[in-house]
Coordinates of C-alpha atoms in Angstrom, one line a residue:
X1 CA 190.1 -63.1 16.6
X2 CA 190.6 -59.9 18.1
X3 CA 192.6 -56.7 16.2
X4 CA 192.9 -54.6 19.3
X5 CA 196.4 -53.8 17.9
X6 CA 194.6 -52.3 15.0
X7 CA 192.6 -49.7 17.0
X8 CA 196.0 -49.2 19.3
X9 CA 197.9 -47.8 16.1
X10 CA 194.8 -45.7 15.0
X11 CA 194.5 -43.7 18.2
X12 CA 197.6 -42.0 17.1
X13 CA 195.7 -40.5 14.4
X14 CA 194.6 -36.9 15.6
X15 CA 191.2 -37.3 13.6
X16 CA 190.6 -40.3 15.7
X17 CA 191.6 -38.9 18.7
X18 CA 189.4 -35.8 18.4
X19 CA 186.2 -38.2 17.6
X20 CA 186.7 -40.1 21.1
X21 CA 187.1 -36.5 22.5
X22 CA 184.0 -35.1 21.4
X23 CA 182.3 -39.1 22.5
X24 CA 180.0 -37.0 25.3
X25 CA 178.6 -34.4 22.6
X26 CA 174.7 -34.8 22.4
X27 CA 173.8 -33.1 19.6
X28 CA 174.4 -33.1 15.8
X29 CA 178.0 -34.4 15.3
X30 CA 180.0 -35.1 11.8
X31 CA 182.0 -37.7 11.5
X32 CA 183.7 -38.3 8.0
X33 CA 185.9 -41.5 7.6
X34 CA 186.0 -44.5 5.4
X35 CA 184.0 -47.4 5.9
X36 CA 187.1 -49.6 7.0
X37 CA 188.2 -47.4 9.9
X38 CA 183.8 -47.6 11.4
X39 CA 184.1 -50.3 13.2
X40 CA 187.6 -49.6 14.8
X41 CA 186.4 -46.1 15.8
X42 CA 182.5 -47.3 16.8
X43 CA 184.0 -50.0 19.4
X44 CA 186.2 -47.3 21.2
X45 CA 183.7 -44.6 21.5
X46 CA 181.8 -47.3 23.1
X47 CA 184.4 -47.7 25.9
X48 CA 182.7 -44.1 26.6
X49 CA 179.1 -45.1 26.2
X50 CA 176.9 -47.1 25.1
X51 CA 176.2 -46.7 21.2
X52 CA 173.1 -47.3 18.7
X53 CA 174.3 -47.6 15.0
X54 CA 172.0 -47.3 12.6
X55 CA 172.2 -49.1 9.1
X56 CA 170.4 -48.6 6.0
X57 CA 169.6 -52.1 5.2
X58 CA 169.6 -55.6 7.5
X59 CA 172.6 -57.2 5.7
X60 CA 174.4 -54.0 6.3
X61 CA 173.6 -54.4 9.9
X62 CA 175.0 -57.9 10.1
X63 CA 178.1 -57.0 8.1
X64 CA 178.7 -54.5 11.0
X65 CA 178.1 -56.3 13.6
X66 CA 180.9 -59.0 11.9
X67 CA 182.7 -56.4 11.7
X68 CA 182.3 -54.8 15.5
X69 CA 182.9 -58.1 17.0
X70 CA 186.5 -58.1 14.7
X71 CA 187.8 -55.7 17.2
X72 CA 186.6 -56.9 20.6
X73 CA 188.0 -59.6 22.4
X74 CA 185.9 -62.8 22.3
X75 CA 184.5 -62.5 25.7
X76 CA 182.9 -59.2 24.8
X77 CA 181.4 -60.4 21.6
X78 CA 178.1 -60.7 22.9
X79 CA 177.9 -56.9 23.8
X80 CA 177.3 -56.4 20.5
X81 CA 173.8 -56.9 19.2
X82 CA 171.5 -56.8 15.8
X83 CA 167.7 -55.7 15.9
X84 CA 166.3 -57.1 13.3
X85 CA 163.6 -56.0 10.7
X86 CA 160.5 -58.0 10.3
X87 CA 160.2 -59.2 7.0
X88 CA 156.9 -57.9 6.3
X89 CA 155.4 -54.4 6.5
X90 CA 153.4 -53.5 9.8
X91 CA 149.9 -53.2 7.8
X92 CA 150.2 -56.5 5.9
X93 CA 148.4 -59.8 7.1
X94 CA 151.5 -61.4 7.0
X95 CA 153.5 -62.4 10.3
X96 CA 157.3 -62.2 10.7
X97 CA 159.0 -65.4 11.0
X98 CA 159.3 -66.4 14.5
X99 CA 163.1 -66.5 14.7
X100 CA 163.1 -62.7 13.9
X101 CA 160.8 -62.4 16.2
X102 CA 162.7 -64.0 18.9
X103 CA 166.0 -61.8 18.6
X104 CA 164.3 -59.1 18.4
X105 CA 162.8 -59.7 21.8
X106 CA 165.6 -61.1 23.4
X107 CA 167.0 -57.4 22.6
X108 CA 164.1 -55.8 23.8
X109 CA 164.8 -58.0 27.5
X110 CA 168.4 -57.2 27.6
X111 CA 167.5 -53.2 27.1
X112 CA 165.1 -53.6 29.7
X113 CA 166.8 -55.8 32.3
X114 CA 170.4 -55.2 31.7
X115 CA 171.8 -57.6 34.6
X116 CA 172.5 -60.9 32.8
X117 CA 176.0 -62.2 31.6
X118 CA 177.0 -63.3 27.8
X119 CA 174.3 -63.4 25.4
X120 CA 171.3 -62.2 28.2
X121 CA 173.6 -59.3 29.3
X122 CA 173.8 -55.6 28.8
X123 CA 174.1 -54.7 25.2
X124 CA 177.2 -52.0 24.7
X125 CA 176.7 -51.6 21.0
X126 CA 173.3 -52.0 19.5
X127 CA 173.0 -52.0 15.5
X128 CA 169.5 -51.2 13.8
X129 CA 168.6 -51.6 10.4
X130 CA 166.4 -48.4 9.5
X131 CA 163.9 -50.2 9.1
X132 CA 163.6 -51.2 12.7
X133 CA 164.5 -47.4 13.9
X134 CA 161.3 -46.5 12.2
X135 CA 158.6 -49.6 13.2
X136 CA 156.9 -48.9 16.7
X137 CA 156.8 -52.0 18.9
X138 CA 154.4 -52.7 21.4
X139 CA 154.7 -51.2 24.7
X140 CA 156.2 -53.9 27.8
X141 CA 157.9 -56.5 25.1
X142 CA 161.3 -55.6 27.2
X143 CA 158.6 -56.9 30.1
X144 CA 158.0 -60.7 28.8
X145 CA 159.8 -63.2 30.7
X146 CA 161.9 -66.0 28.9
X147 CA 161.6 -69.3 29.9
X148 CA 164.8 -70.1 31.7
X149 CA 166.2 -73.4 32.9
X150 CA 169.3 -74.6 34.1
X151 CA 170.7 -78.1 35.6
X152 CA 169.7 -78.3 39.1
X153 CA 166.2 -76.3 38.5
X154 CA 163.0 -77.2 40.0
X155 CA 160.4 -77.1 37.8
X156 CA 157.1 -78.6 36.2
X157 CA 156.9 -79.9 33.2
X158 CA 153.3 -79.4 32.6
X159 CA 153.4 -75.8 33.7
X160 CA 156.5 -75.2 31.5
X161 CA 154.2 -76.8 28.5
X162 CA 152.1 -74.4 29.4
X163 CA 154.4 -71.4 29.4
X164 CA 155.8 -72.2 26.3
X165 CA 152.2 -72.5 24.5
X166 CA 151.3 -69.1 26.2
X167 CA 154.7 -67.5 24.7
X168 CA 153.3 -69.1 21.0
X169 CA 155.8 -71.8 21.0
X170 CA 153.9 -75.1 18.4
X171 CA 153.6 -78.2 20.2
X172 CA 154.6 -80.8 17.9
X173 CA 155.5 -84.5 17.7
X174 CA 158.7 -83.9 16.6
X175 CA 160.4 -80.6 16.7
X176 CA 162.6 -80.2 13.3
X177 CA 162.1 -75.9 13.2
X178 CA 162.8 -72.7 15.2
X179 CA 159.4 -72.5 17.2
X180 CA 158.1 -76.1 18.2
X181 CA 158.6 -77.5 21.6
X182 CA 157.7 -81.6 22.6
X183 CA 157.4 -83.4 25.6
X184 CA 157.8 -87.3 26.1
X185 CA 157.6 -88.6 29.1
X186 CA 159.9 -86.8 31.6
X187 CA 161.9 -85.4 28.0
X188 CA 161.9 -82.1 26.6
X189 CA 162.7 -81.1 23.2
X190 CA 162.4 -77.4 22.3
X191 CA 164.1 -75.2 19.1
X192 CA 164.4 -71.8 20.7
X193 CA 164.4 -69.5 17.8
X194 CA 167.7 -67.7 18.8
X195 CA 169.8 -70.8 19.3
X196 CA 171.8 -72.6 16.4
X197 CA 170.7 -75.9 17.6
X198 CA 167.5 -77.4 20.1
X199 CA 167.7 -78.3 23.6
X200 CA 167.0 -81.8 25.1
X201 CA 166.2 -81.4 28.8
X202 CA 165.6 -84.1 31.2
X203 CA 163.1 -84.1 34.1
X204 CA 164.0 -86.2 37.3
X205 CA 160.6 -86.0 38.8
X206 CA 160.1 -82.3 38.6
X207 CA 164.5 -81.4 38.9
X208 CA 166.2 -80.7 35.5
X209 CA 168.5 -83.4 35.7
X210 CA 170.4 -82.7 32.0
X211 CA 170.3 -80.2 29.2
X212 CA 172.1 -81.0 25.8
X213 CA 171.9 -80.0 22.6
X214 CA 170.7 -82.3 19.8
X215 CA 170.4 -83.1 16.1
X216 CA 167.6 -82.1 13.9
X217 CA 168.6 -84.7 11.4
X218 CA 168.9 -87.7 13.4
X219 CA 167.3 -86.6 16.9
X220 CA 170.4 -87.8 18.6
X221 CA 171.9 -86.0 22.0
X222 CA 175.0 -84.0 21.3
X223 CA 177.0 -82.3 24.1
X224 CA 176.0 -80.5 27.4
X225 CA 174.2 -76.9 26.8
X226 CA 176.3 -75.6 29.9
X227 CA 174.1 -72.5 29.5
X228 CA 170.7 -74.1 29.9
X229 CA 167.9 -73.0 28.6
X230 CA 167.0 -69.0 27.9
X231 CA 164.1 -68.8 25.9
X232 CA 161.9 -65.6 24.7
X233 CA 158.5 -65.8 22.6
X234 CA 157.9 -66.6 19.3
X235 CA 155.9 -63.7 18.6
X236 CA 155.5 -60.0 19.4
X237 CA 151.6 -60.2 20.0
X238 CA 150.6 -62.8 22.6
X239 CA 147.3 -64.0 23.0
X240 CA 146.9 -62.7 26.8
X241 CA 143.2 -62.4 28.4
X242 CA 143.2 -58.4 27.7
X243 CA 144.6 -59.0 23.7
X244 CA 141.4 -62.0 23.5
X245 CA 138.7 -59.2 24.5
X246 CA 139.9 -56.5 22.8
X247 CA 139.5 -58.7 19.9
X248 CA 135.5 -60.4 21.2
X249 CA 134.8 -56.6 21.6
X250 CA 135.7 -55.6 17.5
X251 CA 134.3 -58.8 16.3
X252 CA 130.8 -57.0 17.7
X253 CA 132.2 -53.8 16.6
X254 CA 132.3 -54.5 13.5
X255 CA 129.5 -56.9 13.0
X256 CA 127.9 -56.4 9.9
X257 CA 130.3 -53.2 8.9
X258 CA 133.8 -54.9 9.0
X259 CA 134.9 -57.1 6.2
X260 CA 134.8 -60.6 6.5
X261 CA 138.4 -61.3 6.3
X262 CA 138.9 -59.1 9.4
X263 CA 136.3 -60.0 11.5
X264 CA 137.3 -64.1 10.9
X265 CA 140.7 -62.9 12.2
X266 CA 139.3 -61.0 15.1
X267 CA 137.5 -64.3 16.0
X268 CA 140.2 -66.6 15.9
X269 CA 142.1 -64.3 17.9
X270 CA 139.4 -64.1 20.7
X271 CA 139.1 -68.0 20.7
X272 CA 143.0 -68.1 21.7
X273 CA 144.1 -69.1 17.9
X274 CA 147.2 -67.9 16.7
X275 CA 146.9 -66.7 13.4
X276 CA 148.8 -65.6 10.3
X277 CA 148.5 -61.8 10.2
X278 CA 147.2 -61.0 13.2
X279 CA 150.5 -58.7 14.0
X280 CA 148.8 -56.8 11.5
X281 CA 145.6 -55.6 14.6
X282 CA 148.5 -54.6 17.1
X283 CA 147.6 -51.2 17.0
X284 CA 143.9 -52.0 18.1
X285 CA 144.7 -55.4 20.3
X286 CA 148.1 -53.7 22.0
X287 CA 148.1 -51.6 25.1
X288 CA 150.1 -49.2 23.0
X289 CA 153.1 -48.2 20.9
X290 CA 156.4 -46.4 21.3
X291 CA 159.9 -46.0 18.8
X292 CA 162.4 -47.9 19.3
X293 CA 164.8 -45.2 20.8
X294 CA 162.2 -45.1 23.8
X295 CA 163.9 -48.4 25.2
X296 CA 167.9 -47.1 24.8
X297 CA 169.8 -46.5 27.6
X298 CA 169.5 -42.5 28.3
X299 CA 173.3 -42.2 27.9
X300 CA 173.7 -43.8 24.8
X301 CA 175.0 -42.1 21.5
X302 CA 172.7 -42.3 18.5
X303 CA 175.4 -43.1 14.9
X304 CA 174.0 -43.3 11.7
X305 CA 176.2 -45.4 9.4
X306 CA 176.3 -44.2 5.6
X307 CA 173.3 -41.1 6.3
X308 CA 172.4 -40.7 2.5
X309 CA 171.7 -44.4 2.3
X310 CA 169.8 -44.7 5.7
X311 CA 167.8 -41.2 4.7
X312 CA 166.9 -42.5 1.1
X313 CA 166.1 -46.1 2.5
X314 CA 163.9 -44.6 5.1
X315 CA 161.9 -42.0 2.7
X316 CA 161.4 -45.4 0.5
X317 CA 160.1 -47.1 3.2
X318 CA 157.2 -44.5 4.8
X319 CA 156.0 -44.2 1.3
X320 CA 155.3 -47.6 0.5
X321 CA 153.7 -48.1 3.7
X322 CA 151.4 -45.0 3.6
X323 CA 150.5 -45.8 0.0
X324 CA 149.6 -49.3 1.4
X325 CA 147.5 -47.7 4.4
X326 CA 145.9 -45.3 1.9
X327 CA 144.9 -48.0 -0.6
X328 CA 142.8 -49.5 2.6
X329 CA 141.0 -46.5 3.2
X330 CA 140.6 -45.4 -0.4
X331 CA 138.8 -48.9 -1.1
X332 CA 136.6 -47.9 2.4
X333 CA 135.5 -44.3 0.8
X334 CA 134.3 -45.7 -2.5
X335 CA 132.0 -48.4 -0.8
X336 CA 134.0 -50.9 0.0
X337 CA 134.2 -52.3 3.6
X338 CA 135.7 -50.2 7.0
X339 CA 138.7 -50.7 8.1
X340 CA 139.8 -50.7 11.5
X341 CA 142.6 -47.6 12.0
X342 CA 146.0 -48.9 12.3
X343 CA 147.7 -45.9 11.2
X344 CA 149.6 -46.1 14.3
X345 CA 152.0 -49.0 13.3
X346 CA 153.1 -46.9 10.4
X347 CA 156.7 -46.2 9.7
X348 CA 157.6 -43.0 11.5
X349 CA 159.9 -40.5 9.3
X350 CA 163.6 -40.2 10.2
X351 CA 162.8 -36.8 11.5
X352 CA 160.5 -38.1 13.5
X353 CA 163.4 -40.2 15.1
X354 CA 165.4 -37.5 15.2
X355 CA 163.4 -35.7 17.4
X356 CA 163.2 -38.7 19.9
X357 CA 166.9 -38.8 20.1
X358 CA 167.4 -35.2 20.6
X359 CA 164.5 -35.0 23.4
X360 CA 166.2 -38.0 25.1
X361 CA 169.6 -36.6 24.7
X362 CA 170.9 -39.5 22.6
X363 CA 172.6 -37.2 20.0
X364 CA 172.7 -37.6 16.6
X365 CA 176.4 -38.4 14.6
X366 CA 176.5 -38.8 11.1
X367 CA 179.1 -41.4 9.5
X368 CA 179.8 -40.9 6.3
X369 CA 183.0 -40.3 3.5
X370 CA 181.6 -37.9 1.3
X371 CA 184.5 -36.2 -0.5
X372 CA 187.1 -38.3 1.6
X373 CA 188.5 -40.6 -0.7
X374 CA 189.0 -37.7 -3.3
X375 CA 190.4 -36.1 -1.0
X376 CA 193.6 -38.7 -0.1
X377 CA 194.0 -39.7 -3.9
X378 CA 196.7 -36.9 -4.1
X379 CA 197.8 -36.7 -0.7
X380 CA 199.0 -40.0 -0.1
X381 CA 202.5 -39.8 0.8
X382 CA 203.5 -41.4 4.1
X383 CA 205.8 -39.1 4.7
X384 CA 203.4 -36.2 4.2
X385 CA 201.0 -33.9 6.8
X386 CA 197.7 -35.1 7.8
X387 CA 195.2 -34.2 5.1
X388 CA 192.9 -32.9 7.9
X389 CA 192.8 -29.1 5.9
X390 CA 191.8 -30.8 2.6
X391 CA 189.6 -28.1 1.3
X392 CA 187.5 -30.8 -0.3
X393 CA 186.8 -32.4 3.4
X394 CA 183.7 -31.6 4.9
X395 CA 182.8 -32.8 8.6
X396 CA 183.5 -31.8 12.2
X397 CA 185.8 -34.4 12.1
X398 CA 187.9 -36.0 9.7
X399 CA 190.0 -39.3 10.0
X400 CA 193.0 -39.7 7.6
X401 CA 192.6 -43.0 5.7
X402 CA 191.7 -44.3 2.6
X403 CA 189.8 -47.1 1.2
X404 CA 192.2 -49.7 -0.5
X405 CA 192.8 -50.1 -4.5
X406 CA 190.0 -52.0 -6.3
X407 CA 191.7 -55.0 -7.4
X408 CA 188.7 -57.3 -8.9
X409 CA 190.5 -60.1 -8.1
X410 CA 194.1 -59.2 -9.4
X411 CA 195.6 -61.4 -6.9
X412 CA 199.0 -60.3 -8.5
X413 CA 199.0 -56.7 -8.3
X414 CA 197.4 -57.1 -5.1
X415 CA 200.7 -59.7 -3.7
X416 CA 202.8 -56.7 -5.7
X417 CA 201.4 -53.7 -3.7
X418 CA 201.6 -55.8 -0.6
X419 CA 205.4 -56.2 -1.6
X420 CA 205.9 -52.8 -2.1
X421 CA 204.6 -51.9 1.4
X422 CA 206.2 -54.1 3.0
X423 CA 209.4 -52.9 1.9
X424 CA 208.5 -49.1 3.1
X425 CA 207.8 -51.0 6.7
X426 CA 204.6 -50.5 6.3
X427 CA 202.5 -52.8 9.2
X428 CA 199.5 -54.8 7.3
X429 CA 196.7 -57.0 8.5
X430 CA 195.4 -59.2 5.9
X431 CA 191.7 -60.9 7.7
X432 CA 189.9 -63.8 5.6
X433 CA 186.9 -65.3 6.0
X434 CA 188.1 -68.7 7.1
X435 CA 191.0 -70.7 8.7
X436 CA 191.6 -72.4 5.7
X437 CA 191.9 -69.3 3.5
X438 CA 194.2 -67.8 5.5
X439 CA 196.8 -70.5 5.5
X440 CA 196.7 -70.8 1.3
X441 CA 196.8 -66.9 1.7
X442 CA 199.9 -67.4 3.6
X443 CA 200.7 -70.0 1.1
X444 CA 200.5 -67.4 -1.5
X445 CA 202.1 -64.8 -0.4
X446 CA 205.3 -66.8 0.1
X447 CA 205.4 -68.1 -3.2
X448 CA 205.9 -64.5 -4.2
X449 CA 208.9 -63.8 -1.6
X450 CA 206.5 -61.7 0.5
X451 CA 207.0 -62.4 4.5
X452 CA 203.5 -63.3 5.8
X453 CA 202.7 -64.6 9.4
X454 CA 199.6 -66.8 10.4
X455 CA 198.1 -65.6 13.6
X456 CA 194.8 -65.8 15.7
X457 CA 195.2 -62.6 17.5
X458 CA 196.2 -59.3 17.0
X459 CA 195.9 -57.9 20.8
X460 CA 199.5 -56.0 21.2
X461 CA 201.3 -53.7 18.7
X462 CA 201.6 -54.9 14.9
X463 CA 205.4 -55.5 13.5
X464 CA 206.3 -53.8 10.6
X465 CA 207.3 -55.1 7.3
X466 CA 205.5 -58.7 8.1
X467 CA 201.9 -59.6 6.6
X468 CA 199.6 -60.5 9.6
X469 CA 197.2 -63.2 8.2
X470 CA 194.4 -63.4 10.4
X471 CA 191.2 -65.3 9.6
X472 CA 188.0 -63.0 10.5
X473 CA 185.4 -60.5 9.1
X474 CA 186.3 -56.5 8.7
X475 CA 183.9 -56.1 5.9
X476 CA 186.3 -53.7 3.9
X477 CA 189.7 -52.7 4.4
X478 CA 191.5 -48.9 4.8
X479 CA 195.2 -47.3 4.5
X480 CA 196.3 -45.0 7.0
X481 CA 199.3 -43.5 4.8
X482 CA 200.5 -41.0 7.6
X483 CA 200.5 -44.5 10.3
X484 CA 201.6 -46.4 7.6
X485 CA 198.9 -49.0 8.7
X486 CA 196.9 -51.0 6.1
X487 CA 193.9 -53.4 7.1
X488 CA 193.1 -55.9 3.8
X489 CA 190.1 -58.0 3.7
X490 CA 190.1 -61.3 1.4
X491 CA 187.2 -59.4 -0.7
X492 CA 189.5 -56.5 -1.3
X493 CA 192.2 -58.6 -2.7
X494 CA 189.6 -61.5 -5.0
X495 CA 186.6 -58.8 -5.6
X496 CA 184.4 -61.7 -3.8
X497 CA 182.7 -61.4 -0.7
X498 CA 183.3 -64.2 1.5
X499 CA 180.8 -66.1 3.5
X500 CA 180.8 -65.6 7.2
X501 CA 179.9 -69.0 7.7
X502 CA 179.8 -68.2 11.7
X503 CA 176.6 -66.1 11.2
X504 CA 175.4 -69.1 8.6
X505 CA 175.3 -71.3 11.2
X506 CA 173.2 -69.1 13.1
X507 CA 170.3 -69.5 10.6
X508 CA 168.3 -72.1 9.5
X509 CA 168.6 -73.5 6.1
X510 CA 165.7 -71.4 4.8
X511 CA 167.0 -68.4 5.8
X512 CA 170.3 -68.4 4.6
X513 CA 169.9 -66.4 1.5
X514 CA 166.6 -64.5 2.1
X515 CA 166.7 -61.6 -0.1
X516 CA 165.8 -57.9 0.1
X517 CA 163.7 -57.0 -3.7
X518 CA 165.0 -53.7 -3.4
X519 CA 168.8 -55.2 -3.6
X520 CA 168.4 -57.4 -6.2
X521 CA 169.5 -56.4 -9.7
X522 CA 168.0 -57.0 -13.2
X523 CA 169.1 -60.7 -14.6
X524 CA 169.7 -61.8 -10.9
X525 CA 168.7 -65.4 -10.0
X526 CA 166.5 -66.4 -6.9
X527 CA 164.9 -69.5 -5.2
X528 CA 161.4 -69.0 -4.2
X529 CA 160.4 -70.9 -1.1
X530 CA 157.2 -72.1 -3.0
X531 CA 157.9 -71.5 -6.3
X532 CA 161.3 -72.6 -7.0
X533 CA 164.0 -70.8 -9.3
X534 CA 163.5 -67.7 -10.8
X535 CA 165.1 -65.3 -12.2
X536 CA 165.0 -60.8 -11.6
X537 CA 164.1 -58.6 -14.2
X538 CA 162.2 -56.0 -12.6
X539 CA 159.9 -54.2 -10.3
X540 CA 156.1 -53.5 -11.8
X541 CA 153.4 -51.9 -10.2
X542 CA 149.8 -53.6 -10.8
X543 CA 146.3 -53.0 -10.1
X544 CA 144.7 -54.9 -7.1
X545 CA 140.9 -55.2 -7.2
X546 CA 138.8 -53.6 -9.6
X547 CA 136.4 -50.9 -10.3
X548 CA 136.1 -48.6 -7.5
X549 CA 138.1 -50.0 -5.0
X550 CA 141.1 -50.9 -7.1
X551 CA 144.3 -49.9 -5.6
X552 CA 148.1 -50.0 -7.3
X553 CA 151.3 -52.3 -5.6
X554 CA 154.9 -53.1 -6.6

């Protein structure tokens, strides 16, 4: 899928046109358009350079990614990348799953060694969650070499065992998960944690003489992995010689002054055991920590997506973990035991980021569509003047378009708009999430006398007065009443959002509906992984230890 005729028609939009003017600005920039024209706008100013777009949440950042790719041709997909959050908050003894791990270093290599093709290539549009803007990372992870193999490759087996233990790959019997790695004989099975399926490779002696995918469920060889193998670490803090003595050293630090919980983690560390939690010593184990927007290319752009979400999402975020550092020390002033100072690994503010960006010469462009929609709702005749001099628009730039009608799954007013604009030669894109919705969509629409086309690709200029059904993810829709161009989703149309059932397949099983607490509303049901079903009703804060070193959580 590709709607490269989509972006064609918006470049005659003068608010457009003035945003990929100003694409070499480096500092504070407005940008004020609707969230269905983002994506459009986002891949052409990064024909200028390269971009970082930052998200308030990580389903957001997927969405836009979904949504980036929408308008790229299919080779260029994979210059379009997500860093994702870990799941847990830097201070907790908790470790991120391994698979988030593992893209997020595989975006920390391509940042840092730019020279690959496809998936291990340059990076040309980079979306963070704010989360990730706001977590240091350890210094050098752009540094650690995956394990890479192709057909043809000389190599040894046992050393390659080795390499993958070293990068905290499990050695396992049987590997079923993202992680695990096993040898037979001259056979080697490995899950790498950004892949969709695990690798079979076979040794001739010490040449790879075949890589193929394979089946979790039945263990049984599927078709050639033409790509071979590419694989990063499982984990963000490896348990190198210089991480092992750092951690011998505070195990005598702390003898007799640490608790014991600590010190039994220090240990295991020292004695090479990879532990749960033990991301939570990087500050003290770590040759260091920088931001994120340290390891950007110098000439990218710096977006921020939505910047009252991302700001209030971010100001939620450095509080809970400060309270959660403070509690720790609090607990240590009234007699309980010492903890070790990891107030490095904190959250930093978005200011803080800020600053980075301007010092690096990244810039710093707000996205939003405050007062935009307003705006249109009486200025919407095609026939009209742009609404650029709307009093009630604010921003150094505005683009004229609208969001689309709430229809909440009024399929027939929706096929009666559609009608109507097709008759003022209006040129419309419907996208839906599947092949197979966008045939009954075209189905649909005929039934109702309303000419629709099925296509795969939208690359040249759009017809008028046809519906172009084309299955894909946009996320939500716009109208551009003065281009008379009108981009649907299927969501707009049912009120349902569809699954994107390519980025499903991406995930294991587990993680296909991992869910954030702070988007969850009251009466909403969830699956616990050890638990079972539950069901919402509210966020409480209670009391964590007692007497003087009790300390309050949500």
């Amino acid at each position: 899928m590709s709607l490269l005729g989509v972006t064609a028609a918006l470049r005659q939009e003068p608010g457009f046109e003035r945003a990929l003017e100003q694409s070499k600005a480096r500092g504070e920039f407005e940008l004020v358009a609707t969230p269905g024209v983002r994506p459009a706008l986002l891949v052409d100013l990064a024909q200028q350079r390269p971009l970082v777009v930052v998200t308030a949440t990580g389903r957001g950042a997927d969405e836009m990614a979904s949504a980036l790719q929408a308008y790229l041709p299919t080779a260029q997909h994979d210059s379009v990348a997500v860093l994702p959050a870990w799941e847990t908050l830097p201070h907790e003894r908790l470790s991120p799953r391994p698979d988030t791990s593992a893209r997020r270093l595989a975006v920390f290599r391509r940042l840092a060694h730019p020279e690959g093709d496809g998936p291990t290539g340059p990076i040309q549009i980079l979306v963070v969650p704010v989360r990730s803007l706001l977590q240091p990372v350890v210094v050098g992870l752009g540094d650690l070499e995956p394990i890479v193999l192709r057909t043809g490759d000389t190599a040894d087996l046992t050393e390659v065992a080795q390499r993958l233990t070293s990068a905290a790959y499990q050695r396992v019997d049987m590997v079923e998960r993202r992680g695990e790695f096993a040898v037979r004989g001259g056979i080697l099975d490995i899950f790498p944690p950004t892949e969709s399926h695990p690798l079979r490779i076979e040794f001739w002696g010490d040449e790879v003489s075949e890589i193929r995918w394979f089946s979790v469920a039945d263990q049984r060889s599927l078709e050639v992995a033409v790509h071979g193998l590419w694989a990063t670490p499982c984990r963000e803090l490896l348990l190198t010689p210089a991480v092992r003595e750092r951690a011998a050293a505070l195990v005598n630090k702390l003898s007799g002054a640490g608790s014991s919980e600590t010190i039994a983690l220090l240990e295991r560390i020292a004695g090479g055991i990879a532990t749960e939690g033990m991301e939570s010593l990087i500050p003290v184990l770590a040759d260091g920590l920088t931001a994120v927007l340290e390891l950007v290319a110098g000439n990218a752009l710096l977006v921020v997506d939505d910047p009252e979400k991302v700001r209030r999402r971010a100001h939620d975020l450095v509080a809970t973990t400060s309270e959660f550092l403070a509690a720790a020390w609090s607990g240590a002033v009234s007699g309980g035991s010492t903890p070790l100072n990891l107030e490095s690994a904190s959250f930093i503010t978005l200011d803080e980021a800020q600053a980075v960006a301007e010092r690096r010469g990244l810039g710093w462009w707000t996205l939003g569509s405050f007062g935009l929609d307003h705006g249109l709702s009486d200025n919407t005749d095609p026939d009209s003047p742009g609404g650029d001099h709307n009093p009630e628009w604010s921003g150094d730039v505005v683009i004229n378009a609208q969001a689309v009608a709430t229809y909440r799954g009024e399929v027939d007013r929706a096929l009666q708009d559609l009608r109507a604009m097709q008759r003022d030669q209006w040129r419309i894109v419907l996208t839906t999430e599947g092949s197979g919705s966008a045939k009954r969509m075209v189905e649909q629409l005929g039934a109702v006398e309303c000419a629709a086309r099925l296509v795969t690709d939208l690359a040249g200029e759009i017809e008028p007065g046809v519906v172009q059904v084309i299955p894909g993810h946009v996320g939500h829709g716009f109208l551009a009443p003065n281009l008379r161009l009108a981009v649907f989703s299927e969501a707009d149309l049912t009120g349902r959002k569809g699954t994107n059932t390519r980025d499903m397949r991406k995930l294991p099983s587990r993680r296909r509906n991992v869910v954030d607490p702070l988007q969850l509303k009251a009466g909403d049901y969830v699956v616990h992984e050890q638990h079972g079903v539950g069901r919402f009703i509210e966020m409480v804060q209670r009391t964590m230890g007692a007497g003087a070193t009790a300390h309050t959580r949500e």
